[in-house]
Coordinates of C-alpha atoms and ligand atoms in Angstrom, one line a residue:
M679 CA 94.1 -56.0 -0.2
K680 CA 93.0 -54.6 -3.5
R681 CA 90.6 -52.1 -2.6
V682 CA 88.7 -50.3 -5.5
R683 CA 88.9 -46.7 -4.5
V684 CA 88.0 -43.7 -6.6
V685 CA 91.1 -41.9 -5.3
F686 CA 94.4 -43.5 -5.2
I687 CA 95.5 -44.7 -1.8
T688 CA 99.2 -43.7 -1.0
V689 CA 101.4 -45.3 1.2
V690 CA 104.3 -43.7 3.0
C691 CA 106.2 -45.3 5.8
F692 CA 108.9 -43.6 7.8
D693 CA 111.5 -45.4 10.2
Q694 CA 111.9 -44.2 13.7
G695 CA 113.8 -41.4 12.8
L696 CA 117.3 -42.9 13.6
G697 CA 118.7 -40.5 11.2
L698 CA 120.1 -43.1 8.8
P699 CA 121.4 -39.7 7.4
L700 CA 123.9 -40.5 5.1
A701 CA 123.2 -44.0 4.4
F702 CA 121.0 -42.8 1.8
G703 CA 123.3 -40.1 0.6
G704 CA 124.5 -39.3 -2.7
K705 CA 122.9 -36.9 -5.1
P706 CA 119.2 -37.4 -6.0
R707 CA 118.5 -38.0 -9.7
W708 CA 116.5 -34.9 -10.3
R709 CA 118.7 -32.3 -9.3
L710 CA 117.4 -29.0 -11.6
D711 CA 119.7 -26.9 -13.2
R712 CA 118.9 -23.2 -13.8
R713 CA 116.9 -23.6 -17.0
D714 CA 114.9 -26.6 -15.5
F715 CA 114.3 -24.7 -12.3
I716 CA 112.8 -21.6 -14.0
R717 CA 110.6 -23.9 -16.6
F718 CA 109.3 -25.9 -13.5
M719 CA 108.5 -22.8 -11.5
G720 CA 106.0 -21.6 -14.3
R721 CA 105.1 -18.5 -15.8
G722 CA 105.0 -15.5 -13.5
T723 CA 106.6 -17.2 -10.8
A724 CA 110.0 -17.8 -11.8
A725 CA 111.0 -14.3 -12.2
G726 CA 110.3 -13.7 -8.7
I727 CA 112.2 -16.2 -7.2
A728 CA 114.8 -17.3 -9.5
I729 CA 116.3 -14.0 -9.3
Q730 CA 117.7 -15.3 -5.9
F731 CA 118.5 -18.6 -7.7
L732 CA 122.1 -20.0 -6.7
P733 CA 123.4 -23.3 -7.7
A734 CA 123.4 -26.0 -4.5
W735 CA 127.0 -26.1 -4.1
A736 CA 127.2 -22.2 -3.0
D737 CA 125.4 -23.2 0.1
R738 CA 128.2 -25.3 1.3
A739 CA 130.9 -23.0 -0.2
R740 CA 129.4 -20.1 1.9
G741 CA 130.1 -21.9 5.4
G742 CA 129.6 -19.8 8.5
A743 CA 125.8 -19.7 8.3
G744 CA 125.5 -22.5 10.8
R745 CA 125.3 -26.1 10.3
S746 CA 123.6 -27.4 7.1
F747 CA 121.5 -30.5 6.9
R748 CA 121.5 -33.1 3.7
A749 CA 118.4 -34.0 2.2
I750 CA 117.5 -37.6 2.0
S751 CA 117.4 -39.7 -1.6
P752 CA 114.6 -41.9 -1.9
S753 CA 114.2 -45.1 0.0
S754 CA 112.2 -48.6 -0.2
D755 CA 113.2 -49.3 3.4
D756 CA 110.3 -50.3 5.8
A757 CA 110.9 -47.4 8.2
L758 CA 110.7 -43.9 8.8
V759 CA 113.7 -42.4 7.4
L760 CA 114.5 -39.0 8.2
A761 CA 117.2 -36.5 7.2
E762 CA 119.9 -35.5 9.6
G763 CA 118.6 -32.7 12.0
L764 CA 115.2 -34.6 12.5
K765 CA 114.1 -37.1 14.7
A766 CA 110.7 -38.9 15.3
D767 CA 109.0 -40.2 18.5
V768 CA 105.8 -42.5 18.1
L769 CA 103.1 -40.5 19.9
L770 CA 99.8 -42.5 19.2
R771 CA 99.5 -45.6 17.4
W772 CA 96.1 -47.2 16.3
G773 CA 94.5 -48.9 19.2
D774 CA 96.1 -47.2 22.0
A775 CA 94.0 -46.5 25.0
L776 CA 92.9 -43.1 25.8
D777 CA 91.2 -44.2 29.0
H778 CA 91.8 -46.2 31.9
Q779 CA 88.9 -48.4 31.2
G780 CA 90.3 -49.3 27.4
D781 CA 86.7 -48.2 26.1
L782 CA 88.3 -45.3 24.4
Y783 CA 91.1 -45.9 22.0
F784 CA 92.9 -44.3 19.2
G785 CA 91.3 -45.4 15.6
Y786 CA 92.9 -46.4 12.5
N787 CA 94.2 -44.7 9.5
C788 CA 95.4 -41.5 10.9
D789 CA 95.3 -38.5 8.6
Y790 CA 94.7 -34.9 9.5
T791 CA 96.3 -33.6 12.8
A792 CA 95.7 -30.3 14.4
Y793 CA 97.2 -28.8 17.6
F794 CA 95.1 -26.7 20.0
P795 CA 96.9 -25.2 22.6
L796 CA 96.1 -25.4 26.5
P797 CA 97.2 -22.6 29.0
S798 CA 100.3 -24.4 29.5
I799 CA 102.8 -24.1 26.7
N800 CA 103.9 -27.9 27.1
E801 CA 100.1 -29.1 27.0
G802 CA 97.4 -29.1 24.3
L803 CA 94.7 -31.0 22.5
L804 CA 95.4 -32.7 19.3
W805 CA 92.8 -33.7 17.0
V806 CA 93.6 -36.5 14.6
N807 CA 91.2 -37.6 11.6
H808 CA 90.9 -41.5 11.2
E809 CA 90.2 -41.9 7.1
Y810 CA 89.1 -45.5 6.5
T811 CA 90.0 -49.1 7.6
H812 CA 91.5 -52.3 6.2
P813 CA 89.5 -55.5 6.3
L814 CA 92.6 -57.8 6.8
F815 CA 93.0 -56.1 10.2
F816 CA 89.5 -56.2 11.3
S817 CA 88.1 -59.3 9.8
T818 CA 90.9 -61.3 8.6
S819 CA 89.1 -61.1 5.3
T820 CA 89.5 -59.1 2.0
V821 CA 86.4 -56.9 1.1
G822 CA 83.3 -59.0 1.1
G823 CA 81.7 -61.5 3.8
K824 CA 82.0 -59.2 6.7
S825 CA 79.6 -59.7 9.8
R826 CA 77.5 -56.8 11.2
E827 CA 79.8 -57.0 14.3
Q828 CA 82.9 -56.6 12.0
T829 CA 81.4 -53.9 10.3
E830 CA 80.6 -52.2 13.7
L831 CA 84.2 -52.6 14.6
E832 CA 85.4 -50.7 11.4
M833 CA 82.7 -48.3 12.1
R834 CA 84.4 -47.4 15.8
N835 CA 87.6 -47.0 14.0
V836 CA 87.1 -44.1 11.8
G837 CA 86.1 -40.7 12.3
G838 CA 88.5 -38.6 14.7
S839 CA 90.3 -38.2 18.2
V840 CA 90.7 -35.6 20.4
V841 CA 93.8 -36.5 22.7
H842 CA 95.2 -34.4 25.2
I843 CA 98.7 -34.6 25.0
R844 CA 101.6 -33.2 27.2
R845 CA 105.5 -32.5 26.6
D846 CA 108.0 -33.6 29.2
H847 CA 111.7 -32.8 28.6
G848 CA 111.1 -32.4 24.9
L849 CA 108.9 -35.7 24.7
W850 CA 105.2 -35.6 23.6
Q851 CA 103.1 -38.2 25.3
P852 CA 99.2 -38.5 25.3
V853 CA 97.4 -38.0 28.9
L854 CA 95.5 -41.1 29.8
G855 CA 92.2 -40.8 31.2
S856 CA 92.0 -37.0 30.5
P857 CA 88.3 -35.7 30.2
Y858 CA 89.3 -34.1 27.1
N859 CA 90.0 -37.6 25.4
R860 CA 86.9 -38.4 23.1
R861 CA 86.3 -40.3 19.7
F862 CA 83.9 -39.4 17.2
D863 CA 83.2 -42.3 14.9
A864 CA 80.7 -43.5 12.2
L865 CA 78.0 -44.1 14.9
T866 CA 78.3 -40.9 16.7
H867 CA 74.9 -38.6 16.1
I868 CA 76.1 -35.4 14.5
P869 CA 73.4 -32.5 13.8
F870 CA 73.2 -30.8 10.6
A871 CA 73.8 -26.8 10.7
W872 CA 70.9 -26.2 8.4
P873 CA 67.6 -24.8 8.6
E874 CA 66.2 -27.8 6.7
P875 CA 66.3 -31.5 7.3
I876 CA 68.7 -33.5 5.1
D877 CA 67.1 -36.5 3.5
G878 CA 64.6 -36.2 6.2
M879 CA 66.6 -36.0 9.2
A880 CA 68.3 -33.4 11.4
S881 CA 71.2 -35.4 12.2
A882 CA 73.5 -37.8 10.7
V883 CA 74.7 -41.0 12.3
G884 CA 78.5 -40.8 12.1
T885 CA 81.2 -39.2 10.2
V886 CA 83.2 -41.1 7.7
Q887 CA 86.3 -41.1 5.3
N888 CA 87.7 -38.1 7.4
C889 CA 90.9 -37.0 5.2
A890 CA 92.3 -33.6 5.4
G891 CA 90.9 -30.6 7.6
G892 CA 91.4 -27.3 8.7
V893 CA 91.4 -24.8 11.8
T894 CA 88.8 -22.0 12.3
P895 CA 89.9 -18.5 13.7
W896 CA 87.8 -19.4 16.7
N897 CA 89.7 -22.5 17.4
T898 CA 87.4 -25.1 16.3
V899 CA 88.6 -28.1 13.7
L900 CA 87.3 -28.9 10.5
S901 CA 87.2 -32.5 9.6
C902 CA 86.4 -33.3 5.7
E903 CA 84.6 -36.4 4.5
E904 CA 86.5 -37.4 1.3
N905 CA 85.3 -40.8 -0.3
Y906 CA 81.8 -41.0 1.3
Q907 CA 80.5 -43.3 -1.1
S908 CA 82.8 -45.9 0.2
A909 CA 80.5 -46.6 2.9
F910 CA 77.0 -46.3 2.3
G911 CA 77.0 -45.8 -1.5
D912 CA 75.6 -42.6 -3.1
Y913 CA 72.3 -41.4 -5.1
A914 CA 72.1 -41.2 -8.5
Y915 CA 69.7 -38.3 -9.4
D916 CA 67.4 -38.1 -12.3
H917 CA 66.4 -35.0 -14.2
G918 CA 63.1 -34.8 -12.5
G919 CA 65.0 -34.8 -9.0
G920 CA 64.4 -38.3 -8.2
K921 CA 67.1 -40.4 -6.9
R922 CA 68.2 -44.1 -6.5
L923 CA 71.0 -45.6 -4.3
V924 CA 74.0 -47.0 -6.2
T925 CA 76.5 -48.9 -4.4
D926 CA 79.1 -50.0 -7.0
K927 CA 81.5 -47.9 -5.1
A928 CA 80.6 -48.6 -1.6
V929 CA 83.7 -50.9 -1.0
D930 CA 83.5 -51.0 2.8
E931 CA 79.9 -52.4 2.2
W932 CA 78.7 -50.9 5.5
Y933 CA 75.3 -50.4 3.6
L934 CA 74.8 -54.1 3.9
Y935 CA 73.9 -53.6 7.6
F936 CA 73.4 -49.9 7.9
N937 CA 70.7 -48.1 5.9
H938 CA 72.2 -44.7 6.2
S939 CA 71.3 -42.2 3.7
P940 CA 74.0 -41.3 1.5
E941 CA 73.2 -37.5 1.8
H942 CA 74.3 -37.5 5.3
Y943 CA 78.2 -37.9 4.3
G944 CA 80.2 -35.8 2.2
W945 CA 80.1 -32.7 4.3
V946 CA 82.6 -30.6 6.1
V947 CA 82.2 -31.4 9.9
E948 CA 83.0 -28.7 12.7
I949 CA 84.0 -30.0 16.2
N950 CA 85.0 -27.8 19.1
P951 CA 87.8 -30.0 20.6
F952 CA 87.4 -28.4 24.1
T953 CA 83.9 -29.2 24.5
G954 CA 83.1 -31.8 22.0
T955 CA 80.4 -30.3 20.2
A956 CA 80.1 -31.2 16.5
K957 CA 77.8 -30.2 13.7
K958 CA 77.9 -30.9 9.7
L959 CA 78.3 -27.6 7.8
I960 CA 75.9 -28.1 4.9
S961 CA 76.7 -24.5 3.7
L962 CA 80.4 -25.7 2.5
G963 CA 78.5 -28.2 -0.2
R964 CA 78.9 -31.8 -0.4
F965 CA 81.4 -33.6 -2.6
C966 CA 84.7 -35.6 -2.0
H967 CA 86.1 -33.0 0.5
E968 CA 89.9 -33.4 0.8
G969 CA 90.5 -30.2 3.1
A970 CA 89.2 -26.8 4.3
T971 CA 91.7 -24.1 4.9
T972 CA 90.4 -21.0 6.4
V973 CA 91.6 -17.3 6.3
E974 CA 89.8 -14.2 8.3
A975 CA 89.0 -11.3 5.8
A976 CA 89.5 -7.8 6.6
D977 CA 85.9 -7.5 7.6
G978 CA 86.0 -10.3 9.7
R979 CA 84.3 -13.1 7.8
C980 CA 85.7 -16.0 7.1
V981 CA 86.8 -17.5 3.9
V982 CA 87.5 -21.1 3.4
Y983 CA 89.4 -22.9 0.3
M984 CA 88.4 -26.4 -0.4
G985 CA 89.2 -28.9 -3.1
D986 CA 87.3 -32.0 -4.5
D987 CA 89.7 -34.8 -4.6
A988 CA 88.4 -36.8 -7.7
A989 CA 89.5 -36.6 -11.6
G990 CA 88.0 -33.6 -13.0
E991 CA 86.3 -32.3 -10.1
C992 CA 86.8 -28.4 -8.8
I993 CA 88.5 -26.0 -6.5
Y994 CA 85.9 -24.2 -4.0
K995 CA 85.8 -21.0 -2.2
F996 CA 83.3 -20.2 0.8
I997 CA 82.7 -17.0 2.2
S998 CA 81.0 -16.8 5.5
D999 CA 78.0 -14.4 6.1
R1000 CA 79.4 -13.2 9.4
P1001 CA 82.6 -13.5 11.6
G1002 CA 82.7 -16.6 13.8
S1003 CA 80.2 -19.1 12.1
L1004 CA 80.5 -21.1 9.0
D1005 CA 76.9 -22.0 9.1
S1006 CA 75.6 -19.7 6.6
G1007 CA 77.3 -17.9 3.7
E1008 CA 78.0 -18.2 -0.2
L1009 CA 80.0 -21.0 -1.9
Y1010 CA 81.7 -20.5 -5.1
V1011 CA 83.6 -22.5 -7.6
A1012 CA 86.9 -21.6 -9.6
D1013 CA 87.2 -20.8 -13.1
T1014 CA 90.7 -20.9 -13.4
F1015 CA 90.7 -20.3 -17.3
N1016 CA 88.9 -16.9 -16.9
G1017 CA 90.2 -16.4 -13.4
R1018 CA 86.9 -15.8 -11.8
W1019 CA 84.9 -17.3 -8.7
L1020 CA 81.4 -18.3 -9.9
S1021 CA 78.5 -18.1 -7.3
L1022 CA 76.7 -21.4 -6.5
S1023 CA 74.1 -19.3 -4.8
F1024 CA 70.4 -20.5 -5.9
E1025 CA 69.3 -17.2 -5.6
R1026 CA 71.8 -15.4 -7.6
N1027 CA 72.6 -17.7 -10.4
A1028 CA 69.9 -18.3 -12.9
K1029 CA 71.9 -21.2 -14.5
L1030 CA 71.3 -23.1 -11.2
Q1031 CA 67.5 -22.1 -11.2
A1032 CA 66.8 -23.9 -14.2
H1033 CA 68.1 -27.2 -12.7
F1034 CA 67.6 -27.2 -9.0
K1035 CA 64.9 -26.7 -6.9
S1036 CA 66.5 -25.0 -3.7
Q1037 CA 69.7 -23.9 -2.3
T1038 CA 69.7 -27.4 -0.4
D1039 CA 69.3 -28.9 -3.5
V1040 CA 72.2 -27.1 -4.9
L1041 CA 74.5 -28.1 -1.9
L1042 CA 73.3 -31.6 -2.0
R1043 CA 74.4 -32.3 -5.7
T1044 CA 77.5 -29.4 -5.6
R1045 CA 79.5 -31.3 -8.4
E1046 CA 76.3 -31.2 -10.4
A1047 CA 75.8 -27.2 -9.6
A1048 CA 79.8 -26.5 -10.4
R1049 CA 79.6 -28.0 -13.8
I1050 CA 76.5 -26.1 -14.6
A1051 CA 78.0 -22.8 -13.3
G1052 CA 81.1 -23.4 -15.4
G1053 CA 83.8 -24.5 -12.7
T1054 CA 87.0 -25.8 -14.4
P1055 CA 87.8 -29.3 -14.0
Q1056 CA 91.1 -30.1 -12.2
D1057 CA 93.5 -32.9 -11.6
R1058 CA 92.4 -34.0 -8.4
P1059 CA 92.7 -31.0 -6.0
E1060 CA 94.0 -32.3 -2.6
D1061 CA 95.0 -29.9 0.1
I1062 CA 95.2 -26.1 0.0
K1063 CA 97.3 -23.8 2.1
I1064 CA 97.9 -20.1 1.9
D1065 CA 101.4 -18.5 1.8
P1066 CA 101.8 -16.7 5.2
L1067 CA 104.0 -14.1 3.7
T1068 CA 102.3 -13.5 0.4
G1069 CA 98.7 -14.5 0.8
A1070 CA 99.1 -16.9 -2.2
V1071 CA 96.9 -20.0 -2.3
I1072 CA 98.7 -23.0 -3.2
V1073 CA 96.8 -26.0 -4.5
A1074 CA 98.2 -29.4 -4.7
L1075 CA 96.7 -31.0 -7.9
T1076 CA 97.8 -34.9 -7.1
N1077 CA 97.4 -36.7 -10.6
N1078 CA 95.0 -37.3 -13.5
K1079 CA 95.7 -40.6 -15.2
A1080 CA 92.9 -39.6 -17.6
N1081 CA 94.5 -36.4 -18.6
K1082 CA 97.9 -38.3 -18.7
N1083 CA 99.3 -36.4 -15.7
L1084 CA 100.8 -38.9 -13.7
F1085 CA 102.8 -36.7 -11.2
G1086 CA 100.6 -33.9 -10.7
S1087 CA 101.6 -30.2 -9.8
L1088 CA 101.3 -27.4 -7.3
L1089 CA 99.1 -24.5 -8.5
K1090 CA 99.1 -21.1 -7.4
I1091 CA 96.2 -18.7 -7.0
E1092 CA 96.5 -15.1 -6.3
E1093 CA 93.6 -13.2 -5.4
A1094 CA 92.9 -9.5 -7.0
G1095 CA 94.3 -7.1 -4.7
G1096 CA 95.5 -9.9 -2.3
D1097 CA 92.0 -10.2 -1.0
P1098 CA 90.4 -13.2 -0.1
L1099 CA 86.9 -11.7 -0.6
A1100 CA 87.9 -11.1 -4.4
M1101 CA 85.9 -12.5 -7.2
D1102 CA 88.9 -12.5 -9.6
F1103 CA 92.1 -14.1 -9.3
S1104 CA 95.2 -15.2 -11.6
S1105 CA 96.5 -18.6 -11.5
S1106 CA 99.8 -20.2 -12.5
V1107 CA 101.7 -23.2 -12.2
F1108 CA 103.9 -23.2 -9.2
L1109 CA 106.0 -26.5 -9.5
M1110 CA 105.3 -29.3 -11.6
G1111 CA 105.9 -32.9 -10.3
G1112 CA 108.1 -35.4 -12.2
E1113 CA 111.6 -36.9 -12.1
A1114 CA 113.1 -33.6 -12.9
S1115 CA 111.4 -31.8 -9.7
G1116 CA 112.0 -34.6 -7.8
F1117 CA 108.3 -35.4 -6.3
A1118 CA 105.1 -37.3 -7.6
C1119 CA 101.4 -36.7 -6.5
P1120 CA 101.6 -34.1 -4.0
D1121 CA 98.8 -34.2 -1.2
N1122 CA 99.2 -32.3 2.3
L1123 CA 100.7 -28.9 2.6
A1124 CA 102.0 -27.0 5.7
F1125 CA 103.7 -23.7 5.7
D1126 CA 106.2 -23.3 8.8
R1127 CA 106.6 -20.1 10.6
H1128 CA 109.7 -19.1 8.3
G1129 CA 107.1 -19.3 5.5
H1130 CA 108.6 -22.4 3.8
L1131 CA 106.4 -25.0 2.4
W1132 CA 106.3 -28.6 3.5
M1133 CA 104.4 -31.2 1.4
T1134 CA 103.7 -34.8 1.4
S1135 CA 103.3 -37.3 -1.6
D1136 CA 100.6 -39.5 -2.2
I1137 CA 101.5 -42.3 -4.8
S1138 CA 99.0 -45.0 -4.7
S1139 CA 100.5 -47.9 -2.6
S1140 CA 99.4 -49.9 -5.5
A1141 CA 102.0 -47.9 -7.5
V1142 CA 104.8 -47.2 -5.4
G1143 CA 108.1 -48.4 -6.7
K1144 CA 106.5 -49.4 -10.0
K1145 CA 106.7 -48.2 -13.6
E1146 CA 106.8 -44.5 -14.0
Y1147 CA 106.7 -44.2 -10.0
A1148 CA 109.8 -46.4 -9.6
P1149 CA 112.3 -43.3 -9.0
F1150 CA 110.3 -42.0 -6.3
K1151 CA 110.4 -45.1 -4.1
N1152 CA 108.3 -44.8 -1.0
N1153 CA 106.2 -41.8 -0.5
G1154 CA 107.7 -39.0 1.5
L1155 CA 107.7 -35.5 3.1
F1156 CA 109.5 -32.8 1.3
V1157 CA 110.7 -28.9 2.1
I1158 CA 110.3 -26.1 -0.7
P1159 CA 112.2 -23.1 0.7
M1160 CA 110.6 -20.2 -0.4
R1161 CA 113.5 -17.9 0.0
G1162 CA 117.3 -18.0 -0.2
A1163 CA 119.7 -20.0 -2.4
N1164 CA 117.4 -23.1 -2.8
A1165 CA 114.0 -21.3 -3.4
G1166 CA 111.6 -23.5 -5.2
R1167 CA 113.7 -26.6 -5.0
V1168 CA 111.9 -29.7 -3.5
L1169 CA 114.2 -31.3 -0.9
Q1170 CA 113.0 -34.8 0.6
V1171 CA 113.5 -34.8 4.4
A1172 CA 111.6 -38.1 5.4
S1173 CA 110.7 -41.3 3.4
A1174 CA 107.6 -43.4 4.6
P1175 CA 107.6 -47.2 5.6
V1176 CA 106.3 -49.7 3.1
D1177 CA 102.7 -49.0 1.6
A1178 CA 102.4 -46.1 3.8
E1179 CA 101.3 -42.2 3.2
L1180 CA 102.8 -39.3 5.2
T1181 CA 99.5 -37.2 6.1
G1182 CA 98.5 -34.3 8.1
P1183 CA 101.7 -32.4 8.8
F1184 CA 101.0 -29.6 11.3
F1185 CA 103.3 -27.6 13.2
S1186 CA 103.2 -26.8 17.1
P1187 CA 102.9 -23.0 17.9
D1188 CA 106.4 -22.7 18.7
G1189 CA 107.3 -24.6 15.7
N1190 CA 109.6 -27.2 17.4
T1191 CA 107.2 -30.0 16.9
L1192 CA 106.0 -31.4 13.7
F1193 CA 103.1 -33.8 13.8
L1194 CA 102.7 -36.2 11.3
S1195 CA 100.5 -39.1 10.5
I1196 CA 101.9 -42.4 9.3
Q1197 CA 98.8 -43.8 7.0
H1198 CA 98.3 -47.3 6.1
P1199 CA 101.8 -49.1 6.5
G1200 CA 101.6 -52.4 4.9
E1201 CA 98.2 -51.6 3.0
E1202 CA 98.9 -54.0 0.4
S1203 CA 99.4 -56.9 2.5
T1204 CA 96.8 -59.8 1.5
D1205 CA 97.8 -62.1 4.3
L1206 CA 98.4 -61.7 8.1
N1207 CA 101.4 -64.1 7.7
R1208 CA 103.1 -62.2 4.7
L1209 CA 102.8 -58.6 5.6
T1210 CA 104.4 -56.2 3.7
S1211 CA 105.5 -53.8 6.7
H1212 CA 105.8 -54.1 10.4
W1213 CA 106.1 -50.6 11.1
P1214 CA 106.4 -49.1 13.8
D1215 CA 107.3 -52.0 16.0
G1216 CA 109.1 -54.1 13.9
G1217 CA 109.7 -57.9 14.2
T1218 CA 106.5 -59.8 13.2
S1219 CA 104.2 -57.4 14.7
I1220 CA 101.4 -55.9 12.4
P1221 CA 101.7 -52.4 10.9
K1222 CA 100.0 -49.7 13.0
P1223 CA 98.9 -46.3 11.6
S1224 CA 100.5 -43.9 14.0
V1225 CA 101.0 -40.3 14.6
V1226 CA 104.7 -39.4 15.0
A1227 CA 105.9 -36.0 16.6
I1228 CA 109.0 -34.9 14.8
S1229 CA 111.5 -32.5 16.3
G1230 CA 115.2 -31.5 15.7
P1231 CA 117.2 -28.4 14.4
L1232 CA 116.0 -28.9 10.8
L1233 CA 112.5 -27.7 12.0
R1234 CA 114.4 -24.6 13.3
H1235 CA 116.4 -24.0 10.1
P1236 CA 114.9 -25.3 7.1
E1237 CA 116.7 -22.8 5.0
R1238 CA 120.0 -24.7 5.9
I1239 CA 118.9 -27.9 4.2
I1240 CA 121.0 -28.6 1.1
F1241 CA 121.1 -31.4 -1.6
Ligands
FEO1110 FE1 92.4 -39.0 1.6 FE2 92.5 -37.0 -1.1 O1 93.3 -37.9 0.4
CA1111 CA1 94.8 -36.5 1.3
CA1112 CA1 95.7 -38.6 -1.4

């Protein structure tokens, strides 16, 4: 379907990981020479890493360092294509039952994943976000003309899932009927963690557009509501504080049947996967939240880094008032021109007092407050992750057509003194997307336990394989070694099925499994009889967004990957 979305939809598809290793062999077109490498690593970064730079042939010539694994080339196959040294097992498909009655089932368009261990090393709870639906697979129509029943069905298929999973002889499987299994969807009541009502209510009905997320130091999950306006529209505010509903971007058209306040969405939702308690964290602001990456400061307070994924929107940092809770604290927006975190506290920022009535008002209209405070517009901030070895904050800026930035980049933020509580920082381009570096439109990030960076791409499904994006073919999963001969290179290790996007990479604590969502395979389909993808089941089956468990020796030795 042709959804009108503010943010590009990316589709990535993976094959069942049957290897296909050398079928896609050959040299990628974007192999970097040393001069290019330094240029793309950016000022301030190149010197530190380029000093270790060696040409790729050196890896092969060295020998004796163990088996090496060859990166793949881009693919247009309707398959989850994996580099040698990796295999994938489908763990959860859209619609899979989670209980014996069939009342509880896995939702659509899986995104962020997070694994929470249980006492047994082979058992845990997997949180999975379900970002949005596709009318073709719910109401056999394109946008428009949905019934209330069809709308409710869509609302039941978003939000998130908690699934008890168990590993037996290396194979992860859901535990059907486990009391831990639960769903949160667009009809689940969730209270606001805030002393005042939000648009007159103490709780929201449902959570929507759950994109990326994070895990807190106290083992809860943060699920981020991104393009919330798609569901119930948004408010436009006038200078006197009045507001009116606008629905031009409400492509899901749920507002036609459900009169839910737009102010009840666009938050970070904190969920305890063990108990099922949930709350919306007003203190972290309201915008198109991509993810929420936490780090514990030396005094125990929690710092959260967040991106607002829309063209020209900002990067945020939140510092909690006390350890163990995000219910209150101070929100800051990044001024990357001057390297300053700017407070969005109504009490402390006189500029905000001139425009808003209260802290609640500031948080409800965070984007406006960020502009007034002097936050720097960015090229669509997506995921943010912290380098476990250096403390550097890596931000995926996916693209911005308005700025003629088609391929995006990775931005590196280094806090003064390496302290996440610092109010000053330096920033530099870590990597530029493009043919030379071999990736376009970075989205999700994950550091493995060796400190190497894994990254997924999100070229919009409508743009995959076309025009400037043609060389990249389907979306992919990449490894960026942070040390060694290939430091700073972008090496593709997986290619997504047709129209799909690979999202939510999350490593198990032992590092032996990479959980990964395969989101929106076949998204460009407009007719059930002419589907663009049949992943994962093949034949004439409908495509099903699914979570896979990736394993194999390449996960244990990412430094051995070569061109
Ligand atoms: Fe849902 Fe910005 O990706
Ligand atoms: Ca994303
Ligand atoms: Ca994205």
